[in-house]
Amino acid sequence: MKNIISIITLAMITNLSLYSQNRKILFVLSAANTLELNKGQKLRQTGVFLNELYLAYKSVSENGYTVDFATPNGVVATIDEESTNDKYWKEILEIKKESLEFIKKDNSFNNPITLENAIENQANYIGVIIPGGQGLMIDLIEDKNIPILLNHFAKENKPTGLICHAPSLILTIAVEENPYIGYKVNSVSPLEEFVIEKFIMKGKPKNRKIAQQLKKMGLKYRSGLPKANFALIDRNLITSQNPFSSSSFNILYLEALSGYLESKK
């Protein structure tokens, strides 16, 4: 009898472990903290946009998915100070408090794996999310691991969520092997980029004009109004426009995850 109970217990533990493994999401974060503007004449603090990170994390984790964080060289991500402004947390200031506690205390966030390690374990993830912020326009857009990861998730039709500035990372894949040519895509809009550069950063970064570059590469760019709660899905690719687009992004991303898991039954 004891042997039977032990076998049943072991089977339950194994099934729970497999269930967890089959519901793991990779979050890829920038580790950059300083942005050069106007050809290096001005420096500005930068990093990952907090609500784009935390609201996506909260959405998947509350729906039963586990998360690994990965950054270049396993360096803890810096949060863009601009993103802690209350204007990005309208009617959800309590969640802002949660997010600030999260980045201080969460063990996984504060001990990210490297992008190389993420590639080694990429088969274990059913989806990937890359939050926005100007930081990724410095390091991730130059990192040789990014096209490898994006190509894997595209090939396996795994939900790939790119938020605000993150759709620019599609540009890291050479045109002749880019799986997203012809896809509908969204990102920070040209008008929003103008406002950010003119009134928030008060300077122009090296990497900019994301929408124009995506269209030039052959993607079908679509956008909503400035500050719109706007996101798009095309097959496995889910893209969103700005820090105010989290609810639209999260709905589409969760639907894509459910569809992917259903297809594997």
JSON list of N, CA, C and O in Angstrom, two decimals, residues 231-256:
[
{"chain": "A", "resi": 231, "resn": "ALA", "atom": "N", "xyz": [-3.21, 47.18, -29.69]},
{"chain": "A", "resi": 231, "resn": "ALA", "atom": "CA", "xyz": [-2.31, 46.03, -29.91]},
{"chain": "A", "resi": 231, "resn": "ALA", "atom": "C", "xyz": [-2.83, 45.24, -31.10]},
{"chain": "A", "resi": 231, "resn": "ALA", "atom": "O", "xyz": [-4.00, 45.32, -31.45]},
{"chain": "A", "resi": 232, "resn": "LEU", "atom": "N", "xyz": [-1.94, 44.48, -31.71]},
{"chain": "A", "resi": 232, "resn": "LEU", "atom": "CA", "xyz": [-2.26, 43.67, -32.88]},
{"chain": "A", "resi": 232, "resn": "LEU", "atom": "C", "xyz": [-1.78, 42.24, -32.67]},
{"chain": "A", "resi": 232, "resn": "LEU", "atom": "O", "xyz": [-0.78, 42.02, -31.99]},
{"chain": "A", "resi": 233, "resn": "ILE", "atom": "N", "xyz": [-2.47, 41.30, -33.32]},
{"chain": "A", "resi": 233, "resn": "ILE", "atom": "CA", "xyz": [-1.97, 39.93, -33.38]},
{"chain": "A", "resi": 233, "resn": "ILE", "atom": "C", "xyz": [-2.00, 39.47, -34.83]},
{"chain": "A", "resi": 233, "resn": "ILE", "atom": "O", "xyz": [-2.97, 39.72, -35.55]},
{"chain": "A", "resi": 234, "resn": "ASP", "atom": "N", "xyz": [-0.94, 38.86, -35.27]},
{"chain": "A", "resi": 234, "resn": "ASP", "atom": "CA", "xyz": [-0.88, 38.23, -36.59]},
{"chain": "A", "resi": 234, "resn": "ASP", "atom": "C", "xyz": [-0.12, 36.92, -36.41]},
{"chain": "A", "resi": 234, "resn": "ASP", "atom": "O", "xyz": [1.09, 36.91, -36.18]},
{"chain": "A", "resi": 235, "resn": "ARG", "atom": "N", "xyz": [-0.88, 35.82, -36.47]},
{"chain": "A", "resi": 235, "resn": "ARG", "atom": "CA", "xyz": [-0.33, 34.49, -36.22]},
{"chain": "A", "resi": 235, "resn": "ARG", "atom": "C", "xyz": [0.32, 34.44, -34.83]},
{"chain": "A", "resi": 235, "resn": "ARG", "atom": "O", "xyz": [-0.36, 34.68, -33.85]},
{"chain": "A", "resi": 236, "resn": "ASN", "atom": "N", "xyz": [1.61, 34.19, -34.71]},
{"chain": "A", "resi": 236, "resn": "ASN", "atom": "CA", "xyz": [2.20, 34.08, -33.37]},
{"chain": "A", "resi": 236, "resn": "ASN", "atom": "C", "xyz": [2.69, 35.42, -32.82]},
{"chain": "A", "resi": 236, "resn": "ASN", "atom": "O", "xyz": [3.15, 35.49, -31.68]},
{"chain": "A", "resi": 237, "resn": "LEU", "atom": "N", "xyz": [2.61, 36.48, -33.63]},
{"chain": "A", "resi": 237, "resn": "LEU", "atom": "CA", "xyz": [3.21, 37.76, -33.26]},
{"chain": "A", "resi": 237, "resn": "LEU", "atom": "C", "xyz": [2.17, 38.71, -32.66]},
{"chain": "A", "resi": 237, "resn": "LEU", "atom": "O", "xyz": [1.18, 39.05, -33.31]},
{"chain": "A", "resi": 238, "resn": "ILE", "atom": "N", "xyz": [2.44, 39.16, -31.42]},
{"chain": "A", "resi": 238, "resn": "ILE", "atom": "CA", "xyz": [1.58, 40.11, -30.74]},
{"chain": "A", "resi": 238, "resn": "ILE", "atom": "C", "xyz": [2.40, 41.36, -30.45]},
{"chain": "A", "resi": 238, "resn": "ILE", "atom": "O", "xyz": [3.45, 41.29, -29.80]},
{"chain": "A", "resi": 239, "resn": "THR", "atom": "N", "xyz": [1.96, 42.51, -30.97]},
{"chain": "A", "resi": 239, "resn": "THR", "atom": "CA", "xyz": [2.71, 43.75, -30.79]},
{"chain": "A", "resi": 239, "resn": "THR", "atom": "C", "xyz": [1.79, 44.83, -30.24]},
{"chain": "A", "resi": 239, "resn": "THR", "atom": "O", "xyz": [0.60, 44.86, -30.53]},
{"chain": "A", "resi": 240, "resn": "SER", "atom": "N", "xyz": [2.35, 45.73, -29.44]},
{"chain": "A", "resi": 240, "resn": "SER", "atom": "CA", "xyz": [1.54, 46.81, -28.88]},
{"chain": "A", "resi": 240, "resn": "SER", "atom": "C", "xyz": [2.29, 48.13, -28.94]},
{"chain": "A", "resi": 240, "resn": "SER", "atom": "O", "xyz": [3.51, 48.18, -29.14]},
{"chain": "A", "resi": 241, "resn": "GLN", "atom": "N", "xyz": [1.55, 49.20, -28.75]},
{"chain": "A", "resi": 241, "resn": "GLN", "atom": "CA", "xyz": [2.01, 50.54, -29.16]},
{"chain": "A", "resi": 241, "resn": "GLN", "atom": "C", "xyz": [2.72, 51.36, -28.09]},
{"chain": "A", "resi": 241, "resn": "GLN", "atom": "O", "xyz": [3.65, 52.09, -28.43]},
{"chain": "A", "resi": 242, "resn": "ASN", "atom": "N", "xyz": [2.29, 51.30, -26.86]},
{"chain": "A", "resi": 242, "resn": "ASN", "atom": "CA", "xyz": [2.78, 52.27, -25.87]},
{"chain": "A", "resi": 242, "resn": "ASN", "atom": "C", "xyz": [2.48, 51.78, -24.45]},
{"chain": "A", "resi": 242, "resn": "ASN", "atom": "O", "xyz": [1.89, 50.72, -24.27]},
{"chain": "A", "resi": 243, "resn": "PRO", "atom": "N", "xyz": [2.87, 52.56, -23.44]},
{"chain": "A", "resi": 243, "resn": "PRO", "atom": "CA", "xyz": [2.62, 52.13, -22.05]},
{"chain": "A", "resi": 243, "resn": "PRO", "atom": "C", "xyz": [1.14, 52.06, -21.68]},
{"chain": "A", "resi": 243, "resn": "PRO", "atom": "O", "xyz": [0.80, 51.51, -20.63]},
{"chain": "A", "resi": 244, "resn": "PHE", "atom": "N", "xyz": [0.28, 52.60, -22.53]},
{"chain": "A", "resi": 244, "resn": "PHE", "atom": "CA", "xyz": [-1.16, 52.59, -22.24]},
{"chain": "A", "resi": 244, "resn": "PHE", "atom": "C", "xyz": [-1.88, 51.43, -22.93]},
{"chain": "A", "resi": 244, "resn": "PHE", "atom": "O", "xyz": [-3.11, 51.33, -22.89]},
{"chain": "A", "resi": 245, "resn": "SER", "atom": "N", "xyz": [-1.13, 50.55, -23.57]},
{"chain": "A", "resi": 245, "resn": "SER", "atom": "CA", "xyz": [-1.71, 49.47, -24.37]},
{"chain": "A", "resi": 245, "resn": "SER", "atom": "C", "xyz": [-1.69, 48.11, -23.66]},
{"chain": "A", "resi": 245, "resn": "SER", "atom": "O", "xyz": [-1.95, 47.09, -24.29]},
{"chain": "A", "resi": 246, "resn": "SER", "atom": "N", "xyz": [-1.40, 48.10, -22.39]},
{"chain": "A", "resi": 246, "resn": "SER", "atom": "CA", "xyz": [-1.18, 46.83, -21.69]},
{"chain": "A", "resi": 246, "resn": "SER", "atom": "C", "xyz": [-2.40, 45.93, -21.69]},
{"chain": "A", "resi": 246, "resn": "SER", "atom": "O", "xyz": [-2.27, 44.71, -21.89]},
{"chain": "A", "resi": 247, "resn": "SER", "atom": "N", "xyz": [-3.59, 46.47, -21.45]},
{"chain": "A", "resi": 247, "resn": "SER", "atom": "CA", "xyz": [-4.76, 45.58, -21.36]},
{"chain": "A", "resi": 247, "resn": "SER", "atom": "C", "xyz": [-5.04, 44.92, -22.70]},
{"chain": "A", "resi": 247, "resn": "SER", "atom": "O", "xyz": [-5.35, 43.72, -22.75]},
{"chain": "A", "resi": 248, "resn": "SER", "atom": "N", "xyz": [-4.93, 45.66, -23.80]},
{"chain": "A", "resi": 248, "resn": "SER", "atom": "CA", "xyz": [-5.14, 45.06, -25.12]},
{"chain": "A", "resi": 248, "resn": "SER", "atom": "C", "xyz": [-4.08, 44.01, -25.41]},
{"chain": "A", "resi": 248, "resn": "SER", "atom": "O", "xyz": [-4.38, 42.92, -25.92]},
{"chain": "A", "resi": 249, "resn": "PHE", "atom": "N", "xyz": [-2.83, 44.32, -25.09]},
{"chain": "A", "resi": 249, "resn": "PHE", "atom": "CA", "xyz": [-1.74, 43.36, -25.31]},
{"chain": "A", "resi": 249, "resn": "PHE", "atom": "C", "xyz": [-1.97, 42.09, -24.51]},
{"chain": "A", "resi": 249, "resn": "PHE", "atom": "O", "xyz": [-1.85, 40.98, -25.04]},
{"chain": "A", "resi": 250, "resn": "ASN", "atom": "N", "xyz": [-2.29, 42.25, -23.24]},
{"chain": "A", "resi": 250, "resn": "ASN", "atom": "CA", "xyz": [-2.42, 41.08, -22.36]},
{"chain": "A", "resi": 250, "resn": "ASN", "atom": "C", "xyz": [-3.55, 40.16, -22.81]},
{"chain": "A", "resi": 250, "resn": "ASN", "atom": "O", "xyz": [-3.42, 38.92, -22.75]},
{"chain": "A", "resi": 251, "resn": "ILE", "atom": "N", "xyz": [-4.66, 40.72, -23.24]},
{"chain": "A", "resi": 251, "resn": "ILE", "atom": "CA", "xyz": [-5.78, 39.90, -23.73]},
{"chain": "A", "resi": 251, "resn": "ILE", "atom": "C", "xyz": [-5.34, 39.07, -24.94]},
{"chain": "A", "resi": 251, "resn": "ILE", "atom": "O", "xyz": [-5.56, 37.85, -24.99]},
{"chain": "A", "resi": 252, "resn": "LEU", "atom": "N", "xyz": [-4.70, 39.72, -25.89]},
{"chain": "A", "resi": 252, "resn": "LEU", "atom": "CA", "xyz": [-4.28, 39.02, -27.11]},
{"chain": "A", "resi": 252, "resn": "LEU", "atom": "C", "xyz": [-3.20, 37.99, -26.81]},
{"chain": "A", "resi": 252, "resn": "LEU", "atom": "O", "xyz": [-3.21, 36.89, -27.38]},
{"chain": "A", "resi": 253, "resn": "TYR", "atom": "N", "xyz": [-2.30, 38.33, -25.89]},
{"chain": "A", "resi": 253, "resn": "TYR", "atom": "CA", "xyz": [-1.20, 37.40, -25.60]},
{"chain": "A", "resi": 253, "resn": "TYR", "atom": "C", "xyz": [-1.72, 36.15, -24.88]},
{"chain": "A", "resi": 253, "resn": "TYR", "atom": "O", "xyz": [-1.31, 35.03, -25.21]},
{"chain": "A", "resi": 254, "resn": "LEU", "atom": "N", "xyz": [-2.62, 36.33, -23.94]},
{"chain": "A", "resi": 254, "resn": "LEU", "atom": "CA", "xyz": [-3.19, 35.17, -23.24]},
{"chain": "A", "resi": 254, "resn": "LEU", "atom": "C", "xyz": [-3.98, 34.29, -24.20]},
{"chain": "A", "resi": 254, "resn": "LEU", "atom": "O", "xyz": [-3.94, 33.06, -24.11]},
{"chain": "A", "resi": 255, "resn": "GLU", "atom": "N", "xyz": [-4.71, 34.91, -25.12]},
{"chain": "A", "resi": 255, "resn": "GLU", "atom": "CA", "xyz": [-5.44, 34.13, -26.12]},
{"chain": "A", "resi": 255, "resn": "GLU", "atom": "C", "xyz": [-4.47, 33.33, -26.99]},
{"chain": "A", "resi": 255, "resn": "GLU", "atom": "O", "xyz": [-4.74, 32.16, -27.32]},
{"chain": "A", "resi": 256, "resn": "ALA", "atom": "N", "xyz": [-3.35, 33.95, -27.35]},
{"chain": "A", "resi": 256, "resn": "ALA", "atom": "CA", "xyz": [-2.36, 33.25, -28.18]},
{"chain": "A", "resi": 256, "resn": "ALA", "atom": "C", "xyz": [-1.75, 32.08, -27.42]},
{"chain": "A", "resi": 256, "resn": "ALA", "atom": "O", "xyz": [-1.52, 31.01, -28.00]}
]
